[in-house]
Amino acid sequence: MNKLPISFLICTLNEESNIARCLDSILTQNPSEVIVIDGGSTDKTEEIVRMYKQVRFEVCSGNGLYYQRMLGVSLAEKRFIAFVDADDALSDGWALNLYNNLNNGKYSALQSRVRAVGLTKNNYLSDSWDQYFRATIKPATDCDMVGRPSLYTRESLLDYYFRSPDDNLKNYLWSEDTVMSIFFQRRGYRQGISHSTAESFRRVPQTISENLLKFMKYGKGYAAVAYFFPKKRLAILRHIVYVQPIQR
């Protein structure tokens, strides 16, 4: 069977508990290329990845996710690029489903649906995350926000990561999904969420303290986007005050 013309990129930092599960699910997708870009892990992430002979392992000298993704895009050789997080495991046929949907719909970015699972077993928090993902990531022919995991055209990512520098926008912010989606809107790139059965099963925090840390991280991202994109402030405020706690 011919391999799909897709380069899978996984950015890691101390992901020894997740990376094997992620890679196993990716390698069933018949990909042409799989690259792990590591940000300087001090655990067994590299040791585990190097057990997979068909996976390329690269260490990023830059500081942060932005530089990891940029390096991955520069190394990817295929026409389509999938961004997958290490805590995701893809359903069977994920890549083929998104590949067909993206081509048929002439998309530049297409996200799959996400389900939540606990690290060892599900509890109230992981079940709540699952309900949140169901309510949030719904199939959409067109949308203005694409997260992970997603499939992209290579040219759209090259345009994004190797654009002219913006002195007013800090590099760390370019790793935010919201910023990429805003950039894609301005460029006229079509974005959507797949109507196929493709899903990713994401490991989510299972303790209150872990969830608080994640919420704080999300909050910092929202604040930074609101600061640098004033026209988005009202939409972000509505999202935080009404959409998240009430509508969803």
Coordinates of C-alpha atoms in Angstrom, one line a residue:
M1 CA 0.0 0.0 0.0
N2 CA 1.3 3.4 -0.9
K3 CA 2.2 5.6 2.0
L4 CA 0.1 8.8 2.6
P5 CA 2.0 12.0 1.6
I6 CA 1.9 13.2 5.2
S7 CA 4.7 14.2 7.6
F8 CA 3.7 13.8 11.2
L9 CA 5.3 16.2 13.7
I10 CA 5.3 15.6 17.4
C11 CA 6.9 18.1 19.8
T12 CA 8.0 16.7 23.1
L13 CA 9.3 17.7 26.5
N14 CA 9.5 15.0 29.1
E15 CA 6.8 12.9 27.6
E16 CA 8.0 9.4 28.6
S17 CA 4.5 8.4 29.9
N18 CA 2.8 9.4 26.6
I19 CA 5.1 9.1 23.6
A20 CA 5.0 5.4 22.9
R21 CA 1.2 5.4 22.9
C22 CA 1.2 8.4 20.5
L23 CA 3.7 6.9 18.1
D24 CA 2.0 3.5 18.1
S25 CA -1.2 5.2 16.9
I26 CA 0.6 7.3 14.3
L27 CA 2.5 4.4 12.8
T28 CA -0.8 2.5 12.0
Q29 CA -1.8 5.5 9.8
N30 CA 0.6 4.5 7.0
P31 CA 2.5 7.9 7.1
S32 CA 5.4 8.7 4.8
E33 CA 7.4 10.4 7.6
V34 CA 7.3 10.8 11.4
I35 CA 9.5 13.3 13.2
V36 CA 9.8 13.9 16.9
I37 CA 11.2 17.3 17.8
D38 CA 12.4 17.4 21.4
G39 CA 12.8 20.5 23.5
G40 CA 15.4 19.1 25.8
S41 CA 13.8 16.3 27.8
T42 CA 15.5 15.0 30.9
D43 CA 13.4 11.8 31.2
K44 CA 13.4 8.7 29.0
T45 CA 11.6 10.4 26.0
E46 CA 14.6 10.2 23.7
E47 CA 15.4 6.6 24.7
I48 CA 11.8 5.5 24.0
V49 CA 11.6 7.3 20.6
R50 CA 14.9 5.8 19.4
M51 CA 13.4 2.4 19.8
Y52 CA 11.2 3.2 16.8
K53 CA 13.5 2.9 13.8
Q54 CA 11.0 4.4 11.4
V55 CA 10.8 7.6 13.5
R56 CA 13.2 10.5 13.2
F57 CA 14.4 12.2 16.4
E58 CA 15.6 15.8 16.4
V59 CA 16.6 18.0 19.3
C60 CA 15.6 21.7 19.0
S61 CA 18.2 24.2 20.3
G62 CA 15.6 27.0 20.4
N63 CA 13.7 27.8 23.6
G64 CA 10.0 26.9 23.4
L65 CA 7.3 25.2 21.4
Y66 CA 7.4 27.9 18.7
Y67 CA 11.0 26.9 17.7
Q68 CA 10.2 23.2 17.9
R69 CA 7.3 23.6 15.5
M70 CA 9.3 25.8 13.2
L71 CA 12.1 23.3 13.0
G72 CA 9.7 20.5 12.3
V73 CA 8.1 22.4 9.5
S74 CA 11.5 23.1 8.0
L75 CA 12.4 19.4 8.1
A76 CA 9.1 18.0 6.8
E77 CA 9.4 16.8 3.3
K78 CA 5.8 15.8 2.4
R79 CA 3.0 17.9 0.9
F80 CA 0.9 17.6 4.0
I81 CA 1.9 18.0 7.7
A82 CA 0.0 16.7 10.7
F83 CA 0.6 18.3 14.1
V84 CA -0.1 15.8 16.9
D85 CA 0.6 16.3 20.6
A86 CA 2.3 13.6 22.6
D87 CA -0.7 13.0 24.8
D88 CA -2.9 12.2 21.8
A89 CA -3.6 8.8 20.3
L90 CA -5.2 8.7 16.9
S91 CA -8.1 6.5 15.9
D92 CA -7.7 4.0 13.1
G93 CA -7.9 5.7 9.7
W94 CA -7.4 9.2 11.2
A95 CA -4.9 10.3 8.6
L96 CA -6.7 8.9 5.6
N97 CA -10.0 10.4 6.7
L98 CA -8.5 13.9 7.2
Y99 CA -6.4 13.6 4.1
N100 CA -9.5 12.9 1.9
N101 CA -11.6 15.6 3.7
L102 CA -8.9 18.2 3.4
N103 CA -8.4 17.6 -0.3
N104 CA -12.1 17.4 -1.2
G105 CA -12.9 20.6 0.7
K106 CA -9.8 22.5 -0.4
Y107 CA -8.8 23.2 3.2
S108 CA -5.5 24.5 4.4
A109 CA -6.1 23.3 8.0
L110 CA -8.5 20.6 9.2
Q111 CA -8.8 19.5 12.8
S112 CA -10.3 16.2 14.0
R113 CA -12.6 15.7 16.9
V114 CA -11.1 15.0 20.4
R115 CA -12.1 12.6 23.2
A116 CA -10.7 12.6 26.7
V117 CA -9.2 9.7 28.6
G118 CA -7.5 9.5 32.0
L119 CA -3.9 8.5 32.3
T120 CA -4.7 5.3 34.1
K121 CA -8.5 5.4 34.4
N122 CA -11.3 7.8 34.0
N123 CA -12.7 9.9 36.9
Y124 CA -15.0 12.9 37.3
L125 CA -12.4 15.3 35.9
S126 CA -11.5 13.2 32.8
D127 CA -15.3 12.6 32.1
S128 CA -15.8 16.4 32.4
W129 CA -13.0 17.0 29.9
D130 CA -14.7 14.5 27.5
Q131 CA -18.0 16.4 27.8
Y132 CA -16.1 19.7 27.2
F133 CA -14.4 18.3 24.0
R134 CA -17.8 17.0 22.7
A135 CA -19.4 20.4 23.2
T136 CA -16.4 22.5 21.9
I137 CA -14.9 20.6 19.0
K138 CA -17.9 20.0 16.7
P139 CA -17.7 19.3 13.0
A140 CA -17.7 22.5 11.1
T141 CA -17.5 23.1 7.3
D142 CA -15.7 26.4 8.1
C143 CA -14.4 27.7 11.4
D144 CA -12.2 30.5 12.7
M145 CA -10.3 28.3 15.2
V146 CA -8.3 25.1 14.6
G147 CA -6.4 23.3 17.4
R148 CA -4.7 20.0 17.7
P149 CA -4.5 17.4 16.3
S150 CA -4.8 18.8 12.7
L151 CA -3.7 18.2 9.2
Y152 CA -2.3 21.2 7.2
T153 CA -1.0 21.9 3.8
R154 CA 2.8 22.4 3.8
E155 CA 2.6 25.7 2.0
S156 CA 0.3 27.3 4.6
L157 CA 2.6 26.3 7.4
L158 CA 5.7 27.6 5.6
D159 CA 3.9 30.8 5.1
Y160 CA 3.1 31.0 8.8
Y161 CA 6.4 30.0 10.3
F162 CA 8.7 31.8 7.8
R163 CA 6.7 35.0 7.3
S164 CA 8.2 38.4 7.7
P165 CA 9.1 39.0 11.4
D166 CA 6.5 41.0 13.4
D167 CA 8.4 43.0 16.0
N168 CA 5.2 43.7 17.9
L169 CA 4.4 40.0 18.5
K170 CA 6.7 37.9 20.7
N171 CA 7.8 34.6 19.3
Y172 CA 6.3 32.5 22.0
L173 CA 2.8 33.8 21.1
W174 CA 3.2 32.4 17.5
S175 CA 2.8 28.9 19.0
E176 CA -0.7 29.8 20.1
D177 CA -3.4 28.0 18.0
T178 CA -5.5 31.2 18.1
V179 CA -2.8 33.3 16.6
M180 CA -2.2 30.8 13.8
S181 CA -5.9 30.8 13.0
I182 CA -6.1 34.6 13.0
F183 CA -3.1 34.5 10.5
F184 CA -4.9 31.9 8.4
Q185 CA -8.0 34.1 8.3
R186 CA -6.0 37.1 7.1
R187 CA -4.4 35.0 4.4
G188 CA -7.6 33.5 3.2
Y189 CA -6.7 29.9 4.2
R190 CA -9.8 27.7 4.7
Q191 CA -10.1 26.1 8.1
G192 CA -12.5 23.5 9.3
I193 CA -13.2 20.6 11.7
S194 CA -13.7 17.2 10.1
H195 CA -17.1 15.6 9.7
S196 CA -15.5 12.2 9.5
T197 CA -15.3 9.6 12.3
A198 CA -11.6 10.5 12.9
E199 CA -10.9 11.2 16.6
S200 CA -8.0 11.6 18.9
F201 CA -8.1 10.2 22.4
R202 CA -6.3 12.7 24.6
R203 CA -4.9 12.1 28.1
V204 CA -6.1 14.9 30.4
P205 CA -5.2 16.0 33.9
Q206 CA -6.8 13.9 36.6
T207 CA -6.2 16.1 39.7
I208 CA -7.5 19.5 40.7
S209 CA -4.0 20.9 41.0
E210 CA -3.0 19.7 37.5
N211 CA -6.2 21.2 36.1
L212 CA -5.5 24.5 37.8
L213 CA -2.1 24.7 36.1
K214 CA -3.7 24.0 32.7
F215 CA -6.4 26.6 33.2
M216 CA -3.7 29.2 34.2
K217 CA -1.8 28.4 31.0
Y218 CA -4.9 28.8 29.0
G219 CA -5.6 32.1 30.7
K220 CA -2.2 33.5 29.9
G221 CA -2.7 32.6 26.3
Y222 CA -6.1 34.3 26.2
A223 CA -4.6 37.4 27.8
A224 CA -1.7 37.6 25.4
V225 CA -3.9 37.2 22.4
A226 CA -6.3 39.9 23.7
Y227 CA -3.3 42.3 24.3
F228 CA -1.8 41.9 20.8
F229 CA -5.1 41.7 18.9
P230 CA -7.5 44.4 20.3
K231 CA -10.2 43.6 17.8
K232 CA -10.5 40.1 19.3
R233 CA -10.9 41.3 22.9
L234 CA -14.7 41.3 22.9
A235 CA -14.9 37.8 21.4
I236 CA -12.4 36.5 23.9
L237 CA -14.2 38.1 26.8
R238 CA -17.5 36.6 25.6
H239 CA -15.8 33.2 25.3
I240 CA -14.4 33.3 28.9
V241 CA -17.5 34.8 30.6
Y242 CA -20.4 33.2 28.7
V243 CA -19.4 30.5 26.2
Q244 CA -17.2 28.4 28.4
P245 CA -18.9 28.5 31.9
I246 CA -22.5 28.8 30.8
Q247 CA -23.2 27.8 27.2
R248 CA -20.8 24.8 27.3

